[in-house]
Short mmCIF file of C-alpha atoms in Angstrom, two decimals:
data_model
loop_
_atom_site.label_atom_id
_atom_site.label_comp_id
_atom_site.label_asym_id
_atom_site.label_seq_id
_atom_site.Cartn_x
_atom_site.Cartn_y
_atom_site.Cartn_z
CA UNK A 24 16.28 -20.28 -4.99
CA UNK A 25 17.43 -18.61 -8.13
CA UNK A 26 18.71 -20.51 -11.14
CA UNK A 27 22.48 -21.03 -11.51
CA UNK A 28 24.32 -18.21 -13.27
CA UNK A 29 25.42 -19.41 -16.74
CA UNK A 30 29.19 -19.45 -17.27
CA UNK A 31 28.96 -18.25 -20.89
CA UNK A 32 28.49 -14.59 -19.91
CA UNK A 33 29.67 -11.69 -17.74
CA UNK A 34 27.91 -9.92 -14.85
CA UNK A 35 27.68 -6.41 -13.37
CA UNK A 36 27.31 -5.61 -9.70
CA UNK A 37 23.87 -4.18 -10.51
CA UNK A 38 22.78 -7.71 -11.52
CA UNK A 39 22.81 -7.37 -15.30
CA UNK A 40 24.34 -9.98 -17.59
CA UNK A 41 26.14 -9.52 -20.92
CA UNK A 42 26.49 -12.34 -23.42
CA UNK A 43 29.17 -11.78 -26.06
CA UNK A 44 27.68 -12.76 -29.43
CA UNK A 45 31.18 -12.69 -31.02
CA UNK A 46 29.99 -10.41 -33.80
CA UNK A 47 30.74 -7.13 -32.05
CA UNK A 48 27.42 -7.20 -30.16
CA UNK A 49 26.30 -8.31 -26.74
CA UNK A 50 22.89 -9.38 -25.54
CA UNK A 51 21.97 -7.85 -22.17
CA UNK A 52 19.45 -8.76 -19.51
CA UNK A 53 19.01 -9.06 -15.76
CA UNK A 54 19.96 -12.07 -13.70
CA UNK A 55 17.58 -14.58 -12.22
CA UNK A 56 18.62 -13.39 -8.77
CA UNK A 57 17.54 -9.84 -9.75
CA UNK A 58 14.16 -10.93 -11.10
CA UNK A 59 13.56 -12.81 -7.85
CA UNK A 60 14.24 -9.66 -5.85
CA UNK A 61 11.98 -7.60 -8.10
CA UNK A 62 9.24 -10.26 -8.09
CA UNK A 63 6.33 -9.83 -10.48
CA UNK A 64 7.47 -7.48 -13.26
CA UNK A 65 4.46 -5.66 -14.70
CA UNK A 66 6.05 -3.05 -16.94
CA UNK A 67 9.20 -2.73 -19.03
CA UNK A 68 10.37 0.54 -20.56
CA UNK A 69 12.67 -0.42 -23.43
CA UNK A 70 15.25 1.85 -25.07
CA UNK A 71 14.79 2.94 -28.67
CA UNK A 72 16.80 1.20 -31.35
CA UNK A 73 19.72 3.42 -32.33
CA UNK A 74 20.08 4.86 -28.85
CA UNK A 75 23.70 5.43 -27.81
CA UNK A 76 24.47 4.26 -24.30
CA UNK A 77 27.52 4.41 -22.08
CA UNK A 78 28.60 1.58 -19.82
CA UNK A 79 26.63 1.47 -16.55
CA UNK A 80 24.14 4.12 -17.71
CA UNK A 81 20.42 3.45 -17.75
CA UNK A 82 19.35 1.10 -20.52
CA UNK A 83 15.79 0.21 -19.50
CA UNK A 84 13.37 0.47 -16.60
CA UNK A 85 11.60 -2.45 -14.95
CA UNK A 86 8.60 -1.98 -12.70
CA UNK A 87 7.10 -4.49 -10.32
CA UNK A 88 3.84 -3.78 -8.53
CA UNK A 89 5.74 -2.05 -5.74
CA UNK A 90 8.98 -0.78 -7.23
CA UNK A 91 10.73 0.96 -10.11
CA UNK A 92 14.24 -0.26 -11.00
CA UNK A 93 16.75 0.91 -13.56
CA UNK A 94 18.63 -1.57 -15.72
CA UNK A 95 22.15 -0.40 -16.57
CA UNK A 96 23.96 -1.31 -19.74
CA UNK A 97 26.91 -3.66 -19.23
CA UNK A 98 28.77 -2.07 -22.16
CA UNK A 99 28.89 1.17 -24.15
CA UNK A 100 27.58 1.27 -27.67
CA UNK A 101 24.45 1.48 -29.76
CA UNK A 102 21.19 -0.36 -29.15
CA UNK A 103 20.66 -2.52 -32.24
CA UNK A 104 17.77 -4.72 -31.07
CA UNK A 105 15.20 -4.74 -28.29
CA UNK A 106 13.04 -7.55 -27.01
CA UNK A 107 9.68 -6.24 -28.15
CA UNK A 108 7.86 -9.24 -26.60
CA UNK A 109 8.48 -7.71 -23.17
CA UNK A 110 6.17 -4.79 -23.96
CA UNK A 111 3.13 -7.04 -23.76
CA UNK A 112 4.52 -9.83 -21.60
CA UNK A 113 6.92 -8.33 -19.07
CA UNK A 114 6.56 -11.49 -16.97
CA UNK A 115 8.81 -13.31 -19.46
CA UNK A 116 11.72 -11.87 -17.44
CA UNK A 117 10.42 -13.60 -14.31
CA UNK A 118 10.12 -16.88 -16.17
CA UNK A 119 13.37 -16.87 -18.12
CA UNK A 120 15.68 -14.00 -17.19
CA UNK A 121 18.75 -15.58 -18.83
CA UNK A 122 17.01 -16.56 -22.09
CA UNK A 123 13.66 -15.37 -23.48
CA UNK A 124 13.74 -12.48 -21.04
CA UNK A 125 16.72 -10.71 -22.67
CA UNK A 126 16.28 -6.94 -22.88
CA UNK A 127 18.46 -5.48 -25.63
CA UNK A 128 21.37 -6.11 -27.98
CA UNK A 129 24.15 -3.57 -28.05
CA UNK A 130 26.80 -3.04 -30.70
CA UNK A 131 29.85 -2.51 -28.54
CA UNK A 132 32.01 0.60 -28.82
CA UNK A 133 34.84 -1.06 -26.91
CA UNK A 134 34.86 -4.82 -26.36
CA UNK A 135 37.56 -4.41 -23.70
CA UNK A 136 34.91 -3.00 -21.38
CA UNK A 137 33.70 -6.56 -20.80
CA UNK A 138 36.89 -7.20 -18.86
CA UNK A 139 35.55 -4.92 -16.11
CA UNK A 140 32.67 -7.33 -15.49
CA UNK A 141 32.55 -10.40 -13.27
CA UNK A 142 32.55 -13.96 -14.50
CA UNK A 143 29.91 -16.38 -13.16
CA UNK A 144 32.08 -17.59 -10.25
CA UNK A 145 32.80 -14.05 -9.10
CA UNK A 146 29.14 -13.11 -9.42
CA UNK A 147 28.07 -16.20 -7.39
CA UNK A 148 30.32 -14.97 -4.62
CA UNK A 149 29.06 -11.40 -5.01
CA UNK A 150 25.43 -12.49 -4.47
CA UNK A 151 26.43 -14.65 -1.54
CA UNK A 152 28.04 -11.67 0.17
CA UNK A 153 25.09 -9.40 -0.56
CA UNK A 154 22.61 -11.79 1.03
CA UNK A 155 24.61 -12.31 4.20
CA UNK B 6 21.17 -2.59 0.76
CA UNK B 7 20.23 -6.02 2.05
CA UNK B 8 22.73 -5.74 4.89
CA UNK B 9 21.31 -2.36 5.84
CA UNK B 10 17.84 -3.81 6.08
CA UNK B 11 19.13 -6.63 8.26
CA UNK B 12 20.58 -4.09 10.66
CA UNK B 13 17.38 -2.05 10.73
CA UNK B 14 15.34 -5.13 11.49
CA UNK B 15 16.83 -5.16 14.96
CA UNK B 16 15.60 -1.64 15.63
CA UNK B 17 12.12 -1.92 14.15
CA UNK B 18 9.05 -2.65 16.25
CA UNK B 19 7.67 -6.13 15.80
CA UNK B 20 4.10 -7.38 16.01
CA UNK B 21 3.23 -10.56 17.97
CA UNK B 22 3.07 -12.38 14.61
CA UNK B 23 6.59 -11.45 13.49
CA UNK B 24 8.11 -14.93 13.97
CA UNK B 25 5.17 -16.49 12.17
CA UNK B 26 5.57 -14.48 9.02
CA UNK B 27 9.30 -14.96 9.03
CA UNK B 28 8.73 -18.70 9.03
CA UNK B 29 6.22 -18.27 6.19
CA UNK B 30 9.06 -16.73 4.16
CA UNK B 31 7.72 -13.18 4.11
CA UNK B 32 9.78 -10.32 2.74
CA UNK B 33 10.05 -7.70 5.49
CA UNK B 34 9.94 -3.92 5.06
CA UNK B 35 10.08 -0.97 7.44
CA UNK B 36 6.57 0.47 7.55
CA UNK B 37 6.54 3.53 9.79
CA UNK B 38 9.06 1.95 12.14
CA UNK B 39 7.39 -1.47 12.12
CA UNK B 40 8.91 -4.60 10.60
CA UNK B 41 6.00 -5.71 8.43
CA UNK B 42 5.57 -8.33 5.70
CA UNK B 43 5.30 -6.67 2.29
CA UNK B 44 4.65 -10.02 0.60
CA UNK B 45 4.76 -13.76 1.30
CA UNK B 46 4.83 -15.15 -2.24
CA UNK B 47 4.10 -12.27 -4.58
CA UNK B 48 1.83 -9.25 -4.51
CA UNK B 49 -0.28 -10.22 -7.51
CA UNK B 50 -1.08 -13.74 -6.23
CA UNK B 51 -2.00 -12.38 -2.82
CA UNK B 52 -4.14 -9.66 -4.39
CA UNK B 53 -6.07 -12.20 -6.48
CA UNK B 54 -6.44 -14.57 -3.52
CA UNK B 55 -8.20 -11.79 -1.59
CA UNK B 56 -10.46 -10.79 -4.48
CA UNK B 57 -11.42 -14.35 -5.40
CA UNK B 58 -11.10 -16.35 -2.16
CA UNK B 59 -9.66 -14.87 1.02
CA UNK B 60 -6.59 -13.12 2.37
CA UNK B 61 -5.30 -12.91 5.93
CA UNK B 62 -3.48 -9.74 7.01
CA UNK B 63 -1.45 -8.92 10.12
CA UNK B 64 -2.66 -5.49 11.20
CA UNK B 65 -1.30 -5.58 14.77
CA UNK B 66 0.70 -2.41 14.10
CA UNK B 67 -2.41 -0.24 14.05
CA UNK B 68 -3.41 1.70 17.15
CA UNK B 69 -6.38 1.08 19.45
CA UNK B 70 -7.45 3.74 21.91
CA UNK B 71 -10.18 3.09 24.47
CA UNK B 72 -12.32 6.10 25.37
CA UNK B 73 -14.85 5.57 28.14
CA UNK B 74 -16.95 7.33 30.74
CA UNK B 75 -20.03 9.58 30.87
CA UNK B 76 -18.35 12.14 28.58
CA UNK B 77 -16.82 9.69 26.09
CA UNK B 78 -19.46 10.64 23.52
CA UNK B 79 -18.97 14.38 24.12
CA UNK B 80 -15.22 14.18 23.66
CA UNK B 81 -15.45 12.15 20.45
CA UNK B 82 -18.26 14.30 19.10
CA UNK B 83 -15.89 17.27 19.58
CA UNK B 84 -12.74 15.76 18.06
CA UNK B 85 -14.24 13.79 15.16
CA UNK B 86 -15.74 15.22 11.98
CA UNK B 87 -18.62 12.76 11.88
CA UNK B 88 -21.88 13.26 13.70
CA UNK B 89 -21.91 10.36 16.19
CA UNK B 90 -25.37 11.08 17.62
CA UNK B 91 -27.05 8.25 15.76
CA UNK B 92 -24.27 5.71 16.32
CA UNK B 93 -25.74 2.69 18.07
CA UNK B 94 -23.87 0.30 20.32
CA UNK B 95 -22.23 -2.24 18.02
CA UNK B 96 -21.84 0.21 15.17
CA UNK B 97 -18.53 1.53 13.87
CA UNK B 98 -18.01 4.76 11.97
CA UNK B 99 -15.28 5.98 9.68
CA UNK B 100 -14.27 9.53 10.50
CA UNK B 101 -11.42 12.01 10.45
CA UNK B 102 -9.63 13.68 13.32
CA UNK B 103 -9.01 17.32 12.36
CA UNK B 104 -6.95 20.16 13.78
CA UNK B 105 -8.25 23.76 14.24
CA UNK B 106 -7.67 24.43 10.55
CA UNK B 107 -9.56 21.36 9.44
CA UNK B 108 -6.30 19.61 8.54
CA UNK B 109 -6.47 15.83 8.78
CA UNK B 110 -4.53 14.52 11.79
CA UNK B 111 -5.70 10.99 11.01
CA UNK B 112 -8.48 8.98 9.43
CA UNK B 113 -9.84 6.37 11.80
CA UNK B 114 -12.75 4.20 12.81
CA UNK B 115 -14.68 4.64 16.05
CA UNK B 116 -16.42 1.57 17.49
CA UNK B 117 -19.22 2.14 19.99
CA UNK B 118 -18.79 -0.92 22.20
CA UNK B 119 -21.18 0.27 24.95
CA UNK B 120 -23.14 3.47 25.56
CA UNK B 121 -20.18 5.00 27.34
CA UNK B 122 -17.31 3.01 25.86
CA UNK B 123 -15.62 3.43 22.48
CA UNK B 124 -12.62 1.94 20.72
CA UNK B 125 -10.89 4.25 18.26
CA UNK B 126 -8.68 2.50 15.69
CA UNK B 127 -5.89 4.66 14.29
CA UNK B 128 -3.13 4.31 11.74
CA UNK B 129 0.15 2.96 13.12
CA UNK B 130 2.39 5.95 12.50
CA UNK B 131 -0.19 8.48 13.72
CA UNK B 132 -1.28 6.78 16.94
CA UNK B 133 0.94 8.76 19.32
CA UNK B 134 -0.01 12.15 17.88
CA UNK B 135 -3.71 11.18 17.81
CA UNK B 136 -3.52 10.22 21.45
CA UNK B 137 -1.73 13.45 22.40
CA UNK B 138 -4.27 15.50 20.45
CA UNK B 139 -7.30 13.80 22.02
CA UNK B 140 -5.78 14.21 25.50
CA UNK B 141 -5.12 17.90 24.80
CA UNK B 142 -8.73 18.43 23.69
CA UNK B 143 -9.98 16.65 26.79
CA UNK B 144 -8.05 19.08 29.00
CA UNK B 145 -8.80 22.22 26.98
CA UNK B 146 -12.50 21.50 26.75
CA UNK B 147 -12.59 20.34 30.36
CA UNK B 148 -14.13 16.91 29.72
CA UNK B 149 -13.40 15.54 33.16
CA UNK B 150 -15.55 12.42 33.07
CA UNK B 151 -13.79 10.51 30.39
CA UNK B 152 -10.89 8.09 30.51
CA UNK B 153 -8.47 7.57 27.63
CA UNK B 154 -6.39 4.38 27.43
CA UNK B 155 -3.84 3.40 24.84
CA UNK B 156 -4.54 -0.31 24.26
CA UNK B 157 -2.33 -0.68 21.19
CA UNK B 158 0.34 -2.92 22.72
CA UNK B 159 -2.22 -5.14 24.41
CA UNK B 160 -4.45 -5.67 21.39
CA UNK B 161 -3.61 -7.79 18.37
CA UNK B 162 -5.52 -7.21 15.14
CA UNK B 163 -5.86 -9.36 12.06
CA UNK B 164 -8.07 -8.86 9.01
CA UNK B 165 -9.62 -11.66 7.00
CA UNK B 166 -10.91 -10.35 3.70
CA UNK B 167 -12.50 -11.84 0.61
CA UNK B 168 -15.67 -13.50 -0.67
CA UNK B 169 -15.18 -16.68 1.40
CA UNK B 170 -13.98 -14.90 4.57
CA UNK B 171 -17.30 -15.56 6.30
CA UNK B 172 -17.30 -19.25 5.34
CA UNK B 173 -13.90 -19.68 6.93
CA UNK B 174 -14.50 -17.63 10.04
CA UNK B 175 -18.07 -18.48 11.00
CA UNK B 176 -17.40 -21.87 12.56
CA UNK B 177 -14.65 -20.34 14.69
CA UNK B 178 -16.77 -17.57 16.17
CA UNK B 179 -19.30 -17.97 18.99
CA UNK B 180 -21.78 -15.52 17.43
CA UNK B 181 -23.32 -15.96 14.00
CA UNK B 182 -21.60 -13.72 11.48
CA UNK B 183 -24.16 -14.05 8.72
CA UNK B 184 -26.43 -11.46 10.30
CA UNK B 185 -23.67 -9.01 11.19
CA UNK B 186 -24.24 -5.94 8.99
CA UNK B 187 -21.49 -3.98 7.26
CA UNK B 188 -19.62 -1.64 9.63
CA UNK B 189 -21.00 -3.37 12.72
CA UNK B 190 -19.11 -5.23 15.42
CA UNK B 191 -19.80 -7.94 17.99
CA UNK B 192 -17.92 -8.94 21.10
CA UNK B 193 -17.60 -12.68 20.66
CA UNK B 194 -15.15 -15.47 21.25
CA UNK B 195 -12.94 -16.52 18.37
CA UNK B 196 -11.28 -19.94 18.78
CA UNK B 197 -12.22 -19.63 22.44
CA UNK B 198 -10.49 -16.28 22.88
CA UNK B 199 -12.43 -13.11 23.71
CA UNK B 200 -12.43 -10.83 20.69
CA UNK B 201 -14.19 -8.04 18.84
CA UNK B 202 -15.18 -8.87 15.28
CA UNK B 203 -16.45 -6.30 12.81
CA UNK B 204 -17.58 -6.66 9.22
CA UNK B 205 -15.27 -4.14 7.64
CA UNK B 206 -11.85 -3.78 6.04
CA UNK B 207 -9.55 -2.02 3.64
CA UNK B 208 -9.74 -4.08 0.48
CA UNK B 209 -13.12 -3.46 -1.16
CA UNK B 210 -14.17 -7.05 -0.38
CA UNK B 211 -16.47 -8.52 2.23
CA UNK B 212 -14.52 -9.45 5.32
CA UNK B 213 -13.79 -8.99 8.98
CA UNK B 214 -11.44 -7.18 11.29
CA UNK B 215 -10.64 -9.15 14.46
CA UNK B 216 -9.30 -7.60 17.66
CA UNK B 217 -8.09 -9.77 20.48
CA UNK B 218 -5.52 -9.95 23.25
CA UNK B 219 -1.98 -9.63 21.82
CA UNK B 220 -1.16 -13.01 23.43
CA UNK B 221 -4.11 -14.74 21.73
CA UNK B 222 -3.71 -13.36 18.25
CA UNK B 223 -1.13 -15.99 17.24
CA UNK B 224 -3.49 -18.86 17.95
CA UNK B 225 -6.30 -17.25 15.96
CA UNK B 226 -3.89 -16.53 13.09
CA UNK B 227 -2.74 -20.17 13.06
CA UNK B 228 -6.30 -21.52 13.19
CA UNK B 229 -7.53 -19.29 10.38
CA UNK B 230 -4.53 -20.21 8.20
CA UNK B 231 -5.12 -23.91 8.84
CA UNK B 232 -8.86 -23.80 8.27
CA UNK B 233 -8.63 -21.34 5.40
CA UNK B 234 -6.17 -23.34 3.30
CA UNK B 235 -8.93 -25.54 1.90
CA UNK B 236 -10.87 -22.42 0.91
CA UNK B 237 -7.91 -20.90 -0.92
CA UNK B 238 -6.99 -18.40 1.80
CA UNK B 239 -3.48 -16.96 1.68
CA UNK B 240 -1.50 -14.82 4.09
CA UNK B 241 -1.12 -11.42 2.45
CA UNK B 242 1.35 -8.61 2.94
CA UNK B 243 1.16 -4.85 2.81
CA UNK B 244 1.90 -4.89 -0.93
CA UNK B 245 -1.42 -6.55 -1.72
CA UNK B 246 -3.15 -4.46 0.94
CA UNK B 247 -2.03 -1.37 -0.97
CA UNK B 248 -3.16 -2.51 -4.43
CA UNK B 249 -6.47 -3.74 -3.00
CA UNK B 250 -7.25 -0.48 -1.19
CA UNK B 251 -6.23 1.61 -4.19
CA UNK B 252 -8.51 -0.32 -6.56
CA UNK B 253 -11.31 0.22 -4.05
CA UNK B 254 -10.54 3.98 -4.10
CA UNK B 255 -9.57 4.05 -0.43
CA UNK B 256 -7.08 6.62 0.82
CA UNK B 257 -3.86 6.05 2.76
CA UNK B 258 -2.62 8.41 5.44
CA UNK B 259 0.74 9.91 4.47
CA UNK B 260 -0.12 9.63 0.78
CA UNK B 261 -3.54 11.17 0.16
CA UNK B 262 -4.00 12.52 3.66
CA UNK B 263 -1.98 14.72 6.00
CA UNK B 264 -2.42 17.84 8.13
CA UNK B 265 -2.23 20.17 5.11
CA UNK B 266 -5.25 18.44 3.53
CA UNK B 267 -8.84 19.14 4.58
CA UNK B 268 -11.61 16.55 4.27
CA UNK B 269 -13.41 18.69 1.66
CA UNK B 270 -10.50 18.24 -0.76
CA UNK B 271 -10.67 14.44 -0.66
CA UNK B 272 -13.60 12.00 -0.77
CA UNK B 273 -14.19 12.51 2.97
CA UNK B 274 -16.87 15.19 2.66
CA UNK B 275 -19.40 12.50 3.54
CA UNK B 276 -17.79 11.83 6.93
CA UNK B 277 -17.63 15.57 7.70
CA UNK B 278 -20.71 17.09 9.28
CA UNK B 279 -20.52 20.87 9.20
CA UNK B 280 -23.84 21.24 11.00
CA UNK B 281 -22.28 20.20 14.29
CA UNK B 282 -19.51 21.85 16.29
CA UNK B 283 -16.16 20.10 16.31
CA UNK B 284 -12.52 21.13 16.15
CA UNK B 285 -12.00 22.80 12.82
CA UNK B 286 -15.69 22.97 11.89
CA UNK B 287 -15.77 26.76 11.79
CA UNK B 288 -12.72 26.91 9.56
CA UNK B 289 -14.13 24.23 7.27
CA UNK B 290 -17.46 26.06 6.94
CA UNK B 291 -15.59 29.15 5.73
CA UNK B 292 -13.54 27.05 3.32
CA UNK B 293 -16.70 25.55 1.90
CA UNK B 294 -18.18 29.02 1.43
CA UNK B 295 -15.08 30.28 -0.36
CA UNK B 296 -14.93 27.19 -2.50
CA UNK B 297 -12.38 24.40 -2.38
CA UNK B 298 -9.62 24.87 -4.96
CA UNK B 299 -8.03 21.42 -5.18
CA UNK B 300 -9.46 17.98 -5.36
CA UNK B 301 -8.28 14.40 -5.09
CA UNK B 302 -9.25 12.43 -8.19
CA UNK B 303 -8.80 8.93 -9.54
CA UNK B 304 -7.13 8.53 -12.92
CA UNK B 305 -6.26 5.70 -15.28
CA UNK B 306 -3.28 5.58 -17.59
CA UNK B 307 -4.12 5.59 -21.29
CA UNK B 308 -0.52 5.51 -22.51
CA UNK B 309 2.16 3.01 -21.50
CA UNK B 310 3.56 3.51 -18.02
CA UNK B 311 2.80 3.31 -14.33
CA UNK B 312 2.25 6.50 -12.34
CA UNK B 313 3.86 6.56 -8.89
CA UNK B 314 3.56 8.78 -5.84
CA UNK B 315 5.04 12.28 -6.36
CA UNK B 316 5.03 12.15 -10.17
CA UNK B 317 3.80 15.45 -11.63
CA UNK B 318 0.45 15.89 -13.34
CA UNK B 319 0.17 18.10 -16.43
CA UNK B 320 -2.71 19.45 -18.46
CA UNK B 321 -2.21 21.34 -21.75
CA UNK B 322 1.50 21.65 -21.01
CA UNK B 323 0.97 23.16 -17.55
CA UNK B 324 1.89 21.44 -14.32
CA UNK B 325 -1.37 21.16 -12.36
CA UNK B 326 -0.81 18.65 -9.59
CA UNK B 327 0.85 15.63 -8.09
CA UNK B 328 0.21 11.90 -7.91
CA UNK B 329 -0.32 10.63 -4.34
CA UNK B 330 -0.56 6.88 -5.05
CA UNK B 331 -0.15 4.90 -8.23
CA UNK B 332 0.24 1.28 -9.15
CA UNK B 333 -0.45 -1.47 -11.59
CA UNK B 334 -3.89 -2.70 -10.54
CA UNK B 335 -4.01 -6.51 -10.80
CA UNK B 336 -7.80 -6.95 -10.94
CA UNK B 337 -8.26 -4.17 -13.50
CA UNK B 338 -5.08 -5.16 -15.36
CA UNK B 339 -4.18 -1.54 -15.95
CA UNK B 340 -2.30 1.26 -14.23
CA UNK B 341 -4.33 3.62 -12.02
CA UNK B 342 -3.67 6.24 -9.41
CA UNK B 343 -4.89 9.07 -7.23
CA UNK B 344 -3.77 12.68 -7.66
CA UNK B 345 -4.48 16.18 -6.46
CA UNK B 346 -5.60 18.48 -9.28
CA UNK B 347 -7.32 21.88 -9.39
CA UNK B 348 -11.05 21.58 -8.73
CA UNK B 349 -11.66 22.73 -12.31
CA UNK B 350 -10.01 19.51 -13.58
CA UNK B 351 -11.83 17.01 -11.41
CA UNK B 352 -14.56 15.96 -13.84
CA UNK B 353 -14.32 12.35 -15.03
CA UNK B 354 -13.11 12.27 -18.62
CA UNK B 355 -10.66 15.17 -18.17
CA UNK B 356 -7.51 14.43 -20.17
CA UNK B 357 -4.27 14.81 -18.26
CA UNK B 358 -0.64 13.73 -18.63
CA UNK B 359 1.58 12.12 -16.05
CA UNK B 360 5.28 12.95 -16.19
CA UNK B 361 7.06 9.59 -16.09
CA UNK B 362 10.85 9.96 -16.32
CA UNK B 363 11.38 11.86 -19.62
CA UNK B 364 7.92 11.27 -21.04
CA UNK B 365 4.47 12.80 -20.70
CA UNK B 366 2.07 9.88 -20.69
CA UNK B 367 -1.61 10.29 -21.41
CA UNK B 368 -4.13 9.59 -18.64
CA UNK B 369 -7.73 10.44 -17.86
CA UNK B 370 -9.67 11.34 -14.74
CA UNK B 371 -12.16 8.60 -13.81
CA UNK B 372 -14.86 8.16 -11.22
CA UNK B 373 -13.93 6.42 -7.96
CA UNK B 374 -13.83 3.65 -6.96
CA UNK B 375 -11.90 1.92 -9.73
CA UNK B 376 -13.24 -1.42 -8.52
CA UNK B 377 -16.52 -2.31 -6.90
CA UNK B 378 -17.35 -5.88 -5.98
CA UNK B 379 -20.56 -7.41 -7.25
CA UNK B 380 -22.78 -8.36 -4.34
#
């Protein structure tokens, strides 16, 4: 069973999370539910710092042994930091998707975009429906 | 997506072990119309279990065709690329089934169970067309004294693979396994059930393929799981089967092989005897004379990235071919793959690039297999 979804952040229906750092940036990653579906992640393609991204466009690519999956950005803006540790240890995402396994930090173009995302309770329900 | 899969599950064919792997928590995929386990825990753990201890695979989906009678040999000698003259009773042979143009209808193993009785083991998705093709050849060539029976629904098949496979299995089999040579089979009883056991497999490890009555396969599966636990045996899905076979440089029908591919373009020249007459032999002799223009090669990634099936291969800025299989290889801890390239680029060491999304990632042609077990 996946870990509970923290209530301090917002969620997309593609299973990404966005944590508002209250300095105009968010930290983005994938949910524990998503890492469980992907299983053993063996490769992460990170965006370059400075890259401009638009909400729900591709931010990164995760590969398990069997599959290739896109990670979409929860908000528009500019990539200001990437989790370089994932390049050598992609399995960090499997171990700690909500913490050490973060993927990138994005300086938001429009903080109001976060209102389009689900809160933890809505996302809990969303997963429940998807698995039934 | 999940809901769609649930719906499809109802329509997919199921092996006699389906309920067992559901209760083991397997993740199910549609593999050529069959509901098969892709993994139980995770692919990497199952891969390592097979390399280091043992893995147990449900292979009931594959096809078994019995061919018997005074002309059984003649028919097979005509439809298969391999020269079967020297095949002794108890020996199995890897071969390809070719059409008139030498195209590969299937790659399969032929077991000689008695002088006039064979069992041909086919891929799951190709079984029906193999059967139709063999029947057609029987009629066209007027082999009247041979009987062809599709046994696939009546036979259950499981593979136990890995360095301790023999330790686990030997006490459960009536015949001694220690003396059974590679690519040989015995008719024996396994857990009291009549079965055929061969020392063979699709992983690059020592191991056995077990054929038994579809009703008995569950009991054998249960017994091997129970006895194997202490040896570190794990049930393994098709995910690990794929990474294991790829590391061992083995081909997969539908990826490396299809009817547009001839055995001379892939590492199946050694199972193709152009001295004898068989369907497609004449065409293949001409092809050999003219020279074969493309070749299946192994490659390893030098840059960061994993090549996948259908990614394009480039050399010096020119597109030269296509990846047929690619993965992260757990035992090698690097990304490898198989690809078709022009014959002029097949030498190990040749530098190529694989087009991965927007990037051209460096790779190099290497000798197959990627992995060979130490004996």
